[in-house]
PDB file of C-alpha atoms in Angstrom:
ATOM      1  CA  UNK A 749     137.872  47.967 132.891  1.00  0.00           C
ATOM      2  CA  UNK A 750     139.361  51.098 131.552  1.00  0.00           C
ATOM      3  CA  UNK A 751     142.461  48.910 130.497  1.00  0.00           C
ATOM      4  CA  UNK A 752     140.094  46.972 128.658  1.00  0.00           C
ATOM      5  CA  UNK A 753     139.321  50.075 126.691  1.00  0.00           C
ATOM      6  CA  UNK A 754     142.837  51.473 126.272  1.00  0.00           C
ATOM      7  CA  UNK A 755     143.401  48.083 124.336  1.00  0.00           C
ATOM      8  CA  UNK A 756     140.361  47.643 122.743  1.00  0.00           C
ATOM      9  CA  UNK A 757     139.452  51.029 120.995  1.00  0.00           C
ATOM     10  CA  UNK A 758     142.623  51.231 119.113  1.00  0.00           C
ATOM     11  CA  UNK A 759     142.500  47.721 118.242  1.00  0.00           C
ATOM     12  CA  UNK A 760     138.966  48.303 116.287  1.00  0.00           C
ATOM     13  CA  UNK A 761     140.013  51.309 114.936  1.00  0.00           C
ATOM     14  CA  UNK A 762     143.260  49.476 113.613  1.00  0.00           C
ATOM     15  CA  UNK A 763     140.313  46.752 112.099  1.00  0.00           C
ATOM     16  CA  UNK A 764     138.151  49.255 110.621  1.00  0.00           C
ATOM     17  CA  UNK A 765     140.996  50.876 108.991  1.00  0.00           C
ATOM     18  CA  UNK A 766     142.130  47.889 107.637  1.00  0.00           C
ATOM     19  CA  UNK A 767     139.030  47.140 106.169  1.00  0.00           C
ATOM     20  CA  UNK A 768     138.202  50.504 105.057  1.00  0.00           C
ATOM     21  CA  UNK A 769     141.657  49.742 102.618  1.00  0.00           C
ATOM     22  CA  UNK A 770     141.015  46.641 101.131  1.00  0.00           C
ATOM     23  CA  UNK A 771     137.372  48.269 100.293  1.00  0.00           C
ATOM     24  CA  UNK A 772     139.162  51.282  98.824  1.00  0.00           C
ATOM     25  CA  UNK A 773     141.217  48.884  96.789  1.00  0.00           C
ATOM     26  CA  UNK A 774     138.312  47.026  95.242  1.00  0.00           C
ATOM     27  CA  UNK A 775     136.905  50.214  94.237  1.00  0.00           C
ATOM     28  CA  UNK A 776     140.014  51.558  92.845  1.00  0.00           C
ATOM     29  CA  UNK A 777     140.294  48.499  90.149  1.00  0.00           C
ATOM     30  CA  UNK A 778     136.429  49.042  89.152  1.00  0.00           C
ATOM     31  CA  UNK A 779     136.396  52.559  88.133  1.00  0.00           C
ATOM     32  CA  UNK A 780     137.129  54.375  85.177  1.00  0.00           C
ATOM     33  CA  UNK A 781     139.579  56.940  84.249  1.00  0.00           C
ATOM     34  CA  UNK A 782     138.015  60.257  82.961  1.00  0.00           C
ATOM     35  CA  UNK A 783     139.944  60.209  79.859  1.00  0.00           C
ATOM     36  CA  UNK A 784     139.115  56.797  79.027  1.00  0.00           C
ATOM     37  CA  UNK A 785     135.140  57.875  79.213  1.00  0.00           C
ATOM     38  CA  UNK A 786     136.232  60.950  77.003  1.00  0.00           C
ATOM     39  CA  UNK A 787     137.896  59.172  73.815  1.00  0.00           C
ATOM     40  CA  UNK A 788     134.960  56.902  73.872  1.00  0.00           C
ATOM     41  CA  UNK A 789     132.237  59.646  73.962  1.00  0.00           C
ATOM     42  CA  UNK A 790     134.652  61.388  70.918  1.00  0.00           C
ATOM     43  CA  UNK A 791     135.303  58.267  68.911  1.00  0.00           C
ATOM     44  CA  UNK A 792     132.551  55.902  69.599  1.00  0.00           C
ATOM     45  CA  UNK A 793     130.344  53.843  66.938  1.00  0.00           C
ATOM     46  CA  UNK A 794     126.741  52.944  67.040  1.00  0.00           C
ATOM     47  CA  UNK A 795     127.302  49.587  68.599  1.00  0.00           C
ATOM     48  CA  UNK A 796     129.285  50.524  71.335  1.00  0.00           C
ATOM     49  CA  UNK A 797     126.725  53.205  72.215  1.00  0.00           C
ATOM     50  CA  UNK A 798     124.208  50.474  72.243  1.00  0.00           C
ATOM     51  CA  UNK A 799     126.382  48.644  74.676  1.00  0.00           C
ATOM     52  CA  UNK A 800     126.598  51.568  76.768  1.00  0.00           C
ATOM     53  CA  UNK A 801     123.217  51.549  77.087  1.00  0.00           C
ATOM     54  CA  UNK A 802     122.104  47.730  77.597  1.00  0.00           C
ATOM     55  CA  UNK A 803     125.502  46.778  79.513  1.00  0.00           C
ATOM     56  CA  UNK A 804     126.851  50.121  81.508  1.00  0.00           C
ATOM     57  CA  UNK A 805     130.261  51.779  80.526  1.00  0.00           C
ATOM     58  CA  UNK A 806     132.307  48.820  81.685  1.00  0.00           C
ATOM     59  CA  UNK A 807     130.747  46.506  78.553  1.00  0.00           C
ATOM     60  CA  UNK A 808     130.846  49.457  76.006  1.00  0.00           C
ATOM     61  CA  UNK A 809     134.687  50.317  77.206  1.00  0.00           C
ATOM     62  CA  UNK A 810     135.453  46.795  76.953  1.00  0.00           C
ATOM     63  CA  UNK A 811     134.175  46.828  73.071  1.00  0.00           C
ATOM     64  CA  UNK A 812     135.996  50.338  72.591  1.00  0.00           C
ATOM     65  CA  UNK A 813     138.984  49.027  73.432  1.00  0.00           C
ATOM     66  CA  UNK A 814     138.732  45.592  71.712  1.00  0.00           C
ATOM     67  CA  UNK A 815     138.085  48.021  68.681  1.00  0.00           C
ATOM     68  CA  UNK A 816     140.879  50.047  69.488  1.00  0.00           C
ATOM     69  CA  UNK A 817     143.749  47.044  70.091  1.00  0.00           C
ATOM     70  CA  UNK A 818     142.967  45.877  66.912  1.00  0.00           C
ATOM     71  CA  UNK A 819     144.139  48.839  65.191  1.00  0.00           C
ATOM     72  CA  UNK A 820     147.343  48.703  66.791  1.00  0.00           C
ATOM     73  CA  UNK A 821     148.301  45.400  65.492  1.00  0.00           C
ATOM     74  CA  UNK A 822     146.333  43.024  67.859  1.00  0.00           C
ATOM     75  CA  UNK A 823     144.842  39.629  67.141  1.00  0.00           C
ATOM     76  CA  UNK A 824     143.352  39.957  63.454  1.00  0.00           C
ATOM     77  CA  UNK A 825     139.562  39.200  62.462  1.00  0.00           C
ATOM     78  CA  UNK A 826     138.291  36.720  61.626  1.00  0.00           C
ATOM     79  CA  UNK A 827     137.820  36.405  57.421  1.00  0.00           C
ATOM     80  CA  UNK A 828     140.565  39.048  56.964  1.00  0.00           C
ATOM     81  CA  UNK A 829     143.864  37.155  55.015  1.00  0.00           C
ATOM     82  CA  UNK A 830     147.503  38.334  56.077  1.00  0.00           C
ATOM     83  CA  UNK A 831     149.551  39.243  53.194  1.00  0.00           C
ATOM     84  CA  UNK A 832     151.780  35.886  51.795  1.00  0.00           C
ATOM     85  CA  UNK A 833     155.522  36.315  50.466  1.00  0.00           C
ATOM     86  CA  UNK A 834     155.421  36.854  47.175  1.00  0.00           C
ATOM     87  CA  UNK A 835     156.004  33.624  44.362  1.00  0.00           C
ATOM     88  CA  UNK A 836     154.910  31.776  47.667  1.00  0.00           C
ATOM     89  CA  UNK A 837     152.307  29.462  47.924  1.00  0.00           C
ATOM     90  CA  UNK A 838     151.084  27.647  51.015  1.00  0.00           C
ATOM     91  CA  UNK A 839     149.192  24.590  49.545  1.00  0.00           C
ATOM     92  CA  UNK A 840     152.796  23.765  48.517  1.00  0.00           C
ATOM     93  CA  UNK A 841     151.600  22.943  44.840  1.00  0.00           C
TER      94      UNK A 841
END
């Protein structure tokens, strides 16, 4: 019986340990960096406050960012044109 023991405590505590790390880990990718909830509290517009409210600071982060990429040369919006070469036309007329 006590050899029972001697094998069996150490391998639940090697278990719960395990476990206790891959929970860590999920955690870890959800949260938020302090910074990151500081530029959005400094720079933030009226719709991403909104979001804040109605979808947590995931959603409005997610916006801020969106926001933010464009900026730095991201995707462009729609209905905005990108400069042509000049004496260039692209109808081809």
């Amino acid at each position: 019986m006590t050899a029972w023991i001697a094998i069996l405590i150490p391998l639940l505590i090697m278990v719960f340990a395990l476990g206790m790390e891959r929970l860590e880990t999920r955690l870890r990718a959800g949260t938020v960096r302090e910074d990151e909830v500081e530029d959005f509290l400094e720079r933030a517009r009226p719709d991403e406050v909104k979001a804040l409210f109605r979808q947590g600071i995931g959603g409005a982060l997610t916006l801020f960012r969106l926001r933010n990429l464009g900026k730095r040369g991201g995707p462009t919006r729609r209905g905005t044109r990108t400069s042509e070469p000049s004496g260039q036309s692209t109808t081809g007329v």
